[in-house]
C-alpha atoms as one frame of an Amber mdcrd trajectory, in Angstrom:
protein
 118.971 122.551  49.806 115.258 122.094  49.016 115.839 118.395  48.416 117.647
 118.102  51.747 114.816 119.920  53.558 112.266 117.670  51.915 114.210 114.569
  52.965 114.384 115.875  56.522 110.637 116.542  56.510 109.921 113.043  55.230
 112.248 111.592  57.845 110.467 113.565  60.555 107.055 112.363  59.310 108.271
 108.785  59.255 109.583 109.010  62.817 106.336 110.642  63.941 104.258 107.896
  62.318 106.378 105.180  63.980 106.029 106.942  67.333 102.248 107.205  66.968
 102.008 103.547  66.003 104.125 102.582  69.023 101.922 104.657  71.334  98.798
 103.093  69.859 100.160  99.559  70.262 101.279 100.306  73.822  97.868 101.777
  74.660  96.058  98.809  73.098  98.287  96.319  74.937  97.679  98.169  78.203
  93.915  97.942  77.748  94.190  94.269  76.849  96.378  93.551  79.888  94.008
  95.391  82.235  91.051  93.462  80.849  92.923  90.188  81.232  93.834  90.978
  84.851  90.285  92.053  85.618  88.955  88.796  84.149  91.483  86.756  86.176
  90.430  88.569  89.369  86.750  88.072  88.584  87.164  84.371  87.820  89.241
  83.840  90.961  86.685  85.513  93.217  83.977  83.260  91.776  86.030  80.100
  92.262  85.671  77.465  94.985  89.318  78.146  95.901  88.493  81.748  96.813
  85.658  80.692  99.103  88.145  78.748 101.263  91.190  80.848 100.366  94.349
  80.482 102.430  97.451  82.651 102.425  99.151  80.012 100.247  96.297  80.153
  97.714  96.460  83.951  97.595 100.219  83.925  96.956  99.839  81.249  94.281
  97.130  83.223  92.489  99.008  86.543  92.594 102.182  84.863  91.354 100.243
  83.488  88.380  98.645  86.876  87.726 101.622  89.219  88.276 104.714  87.033
  88.321 105.589  87.939  91.920 103.830  88.641  95.218 104.744  91.654  97.361
 104.348  90.993 101.086 104.891  93.767 103.632 105.593  92.834 107.234 104.717
  95.804 109.452 105.370  96.349 113.134 107.995  96.993 115.787 111.530  95.764
 116.526 110.363  92.137 116.674 109.284  92.505 113.056 112.456  94.398 112.156
 114.464  91.557 113.668 116.244  92.721 116.803 117.803  89.636 118.372 117.954
  87.755 115.055 121.176  86.808 113.260 122.144  86.008 109.694 122.187  82.316
 110.616 118.881  82.571 112.520 116.856  85.315 110.829 113.641  87.079 111.787
 110.279  85.444 111.024 109.625  87.592 107.924 112.836  86.380 106.258 111.974
  82.786 107.132 108.537  83.276 105.583 110.028  84.635 102.355 112.447  81.719
 102.038 109.741  79.153 102.770 107.224  80.551 100.275 109.847  80.840  97.548
 110.541  77.146  98.017 106.988  76.238  96.955 106.319  75.486  93.280 104.244
  78.162  91.568 104.981  80.841  94.168 107.409  83.761  94.017 107.420  86.414
  96.743 109.335  89.450  97.928 109.000  90.370 101.601 109.513  94.065 102.399
 110.307  94.737 106.057 108.556  97.728 107.646 109.559  96.927 111.227 110.550
  99.948 113.367 112.360  99.589 116.688 110.569 101.219 119.597 107.463 102.106
 117.594 103.925 101.944 118.941 100.779 102.056 116.805 100.641 105.814 117.452
 104.199 106.162 116.110 103.323 104.240 112.939 100.589 106.790 112.312 102.336
 110.019 113.366 105.585 109.186 111.574 103.805 108.321 108.310 104.805 104.660
 108.220 101.328 103.629 107.077 101.730 105.835 104.016 105.092 104.158 103.352
 103.367 100.770 103.308 100.624 102.042 101.001 103.281 103.388  98.615 104.704
  99.862  98.271 101.266  98.703  97.060 101.613  95.230  98.618  99.443  92.232
  97.817  99.605  91.014 101.426 100.314  92.817 104.723 101.162  90.981 107.929
 100.724  93.573 110.670 102.348  92.900 114.061 100.413  95.185 116.385 103.323
  96.785 118.319 101.776  95.863 121.658 105.171  95.456 123.345 105.726  99.198
 122.863 102.106 100.245 123.380 102.425  98.653 126.826 105.692 100.447 127.671
 107.122 103.829 128.690 104.578 105.412 128.741 101.783 102.905 128.391  99.352
 103.876 125.626  95.719 104.062 126.655  93.995 100.818 125.666  91.093 102.582
 123.959  93.513 104.760 121.992  95.364 101.644 120.842  92.082 100.193 119.567
  91.371 103.476 117.782  94.861 103.433 116.235  94.380  99.903 114.904  90.930
 100.796 113.583  92.364 103.864 111.805  95.216 101.880 110.252  92.865  99.169
 109.005  90.507 101.793 107.567  93.421 103.376 105.663  94.424 100.009 104.254
  90.830  99.258 103.281  90.473 102.629 101.551  93.839 102.772  99.764  94.513
  99.043  99.243  91.062  97.464  98.836  92.400  94.292  97.185  95.215  93.745
  99.701  94.951  90.915 102.204  95.775  92.176 105.712  96.527  89.695 108.492
  97.025  90.992 112.037  99.134  89.303 114.692 100.328  89.811 118.228 104.013
  89.488 119.134 106.093  87.198 121.328 105.829  86.868 125.123 108.438  88.784
 127.150 109.746  88.666 130.707 107.283  91.488 131.460 104.155  89.423 130.752
 102.771  89.836 134.277 104.629  92.961 135.380 103.017  96.359 135.922 105.515
  98.748 134.368 105.989 102.268 135.712 102.711 104.228 135.452 101.136 101.277
 133.648  97.537 100.287 134.406  97.677  96.816 132.844 100.316  94.161 132.313
 101.550  93.069 128.884  99.491  89.893 129.273  96.329  91.883 130.034  97.095
  94.182 127.114  97.348  91.200 124.754  94.147  89.653 126.073  92.061  92.778
 125.544  93.482  93.682 122.126  93.116  90.091 120.918  89.445  90.143 121.952
  88.972  93.490 120.184  90.571  92.279 116.922  88.513  89.076 116.920  85.342
  91.120 117.395  86.135  93.001 114.164  86.418  89.666 112.280  89.809  90.609
 110.850  92.169  87.751 109.926  94.242  87.287 113.071  97.067  85.124 114.432
  97.459  85.329 118.207 101.229  84.746 118.250 101.528  85.738 121.906  99.265
  83.012 123.262 100.347  80.455 120.655 103.998  80.845 121.684 103.139  80.550
 125.371 101.240  77.329 124.666 104.078  75.917 122.561 106.653  76.712 125.273
 104.489  74.963 127.849 104.093  71.972 125.547 107.867  71.762 125.023 108.488
  72.332 128.750 111.004  75.073 127.991 111.273  78.370 129.911 110.479  81.691
 128.270 114.020  83.010 128.536 115.252  80.070 126.405 113.645  81.855 123.429
 114.727  85.429 124.248 117.881  87.346 123.320 117.161  89.795 126.161 114.157
  90.568 128.342 111.977  91.405 125.333 113.307  90.372 121.924 113.338  86.789
 120.599 116.589  85.048 119.799 116.965  82.797 116.754 115.021  79.980 118.414
 112.260  82.422 119.348 111.918  83.759 115.823 111.979  80.218 114.455 109.109
  79.229 116.759 107.210  82.364 115.681 107.662  81.411 112.023 106.695  77.771
 112.581 103.417  78.871 114.187 102.807  81.160 111.209 103.702  78.365 108.778
 101.147  76.042 110.408  98.490  78.557 109.376  99.564  79.226 105.779  97.034
  76.718 104.414  94.260  77.508 106.867  91.281  79.347 105.293  91.791  83.051
 105.934  88.241  83.563 107.142  88.857  81.063 109.967  91.969  82.841 111.270
  91.031  84.310 114.633
């Protein structure tokens, strides 16, 4: 019995020693990994590439550092994909497929699009916290202006305050995350005063675009870019819409193509 107890004690000590060694190795490897990542980040921020960094360069660097890039697309139903189909998907899906086709880049796009949501809804219904929880490397934030302009129309100054609050939260909780803001597609209500509305959707876009540019945030003015492209192609607005508001497959494809044209543009020049 004593011999058996002694064997059990020795076995326990052996297991304990192995466990302690494993914990030590894991701890040491963790420190080494953190130091390596910190050095990679430091070297990258001192590089010429970083000074003229584009969205492509950021995704390439994060892929090299982490193995995969997490991109969150945030916004309303036109980010979620209402009007899209499996054959003609929403712009976020097109972006994911395109980036994953580039050598040295691997991305996952997480869709945080919410039908009917305004910027106030994103805040009050804790959708900003949901994005922060995903800890993304890149956020592309569609500003929900279609819904801010509708039923009832959100006060313009409150919309600016909402955007400012959201960007402050991202800056505080995700200081290393690249955030790019964008407007949404044109609709058949561009120049219509909706019930109890003080401005049209076009006026809403103009003022918010000016506000965002004044903050020097990276910005893609999808609304005006799509209008210009439609004029250039001499195609009517409703050719690109599934209904009065939401893009169809052709509309989402145009949206993505305009985004793609800016993937290699230096981020600091996006405005």
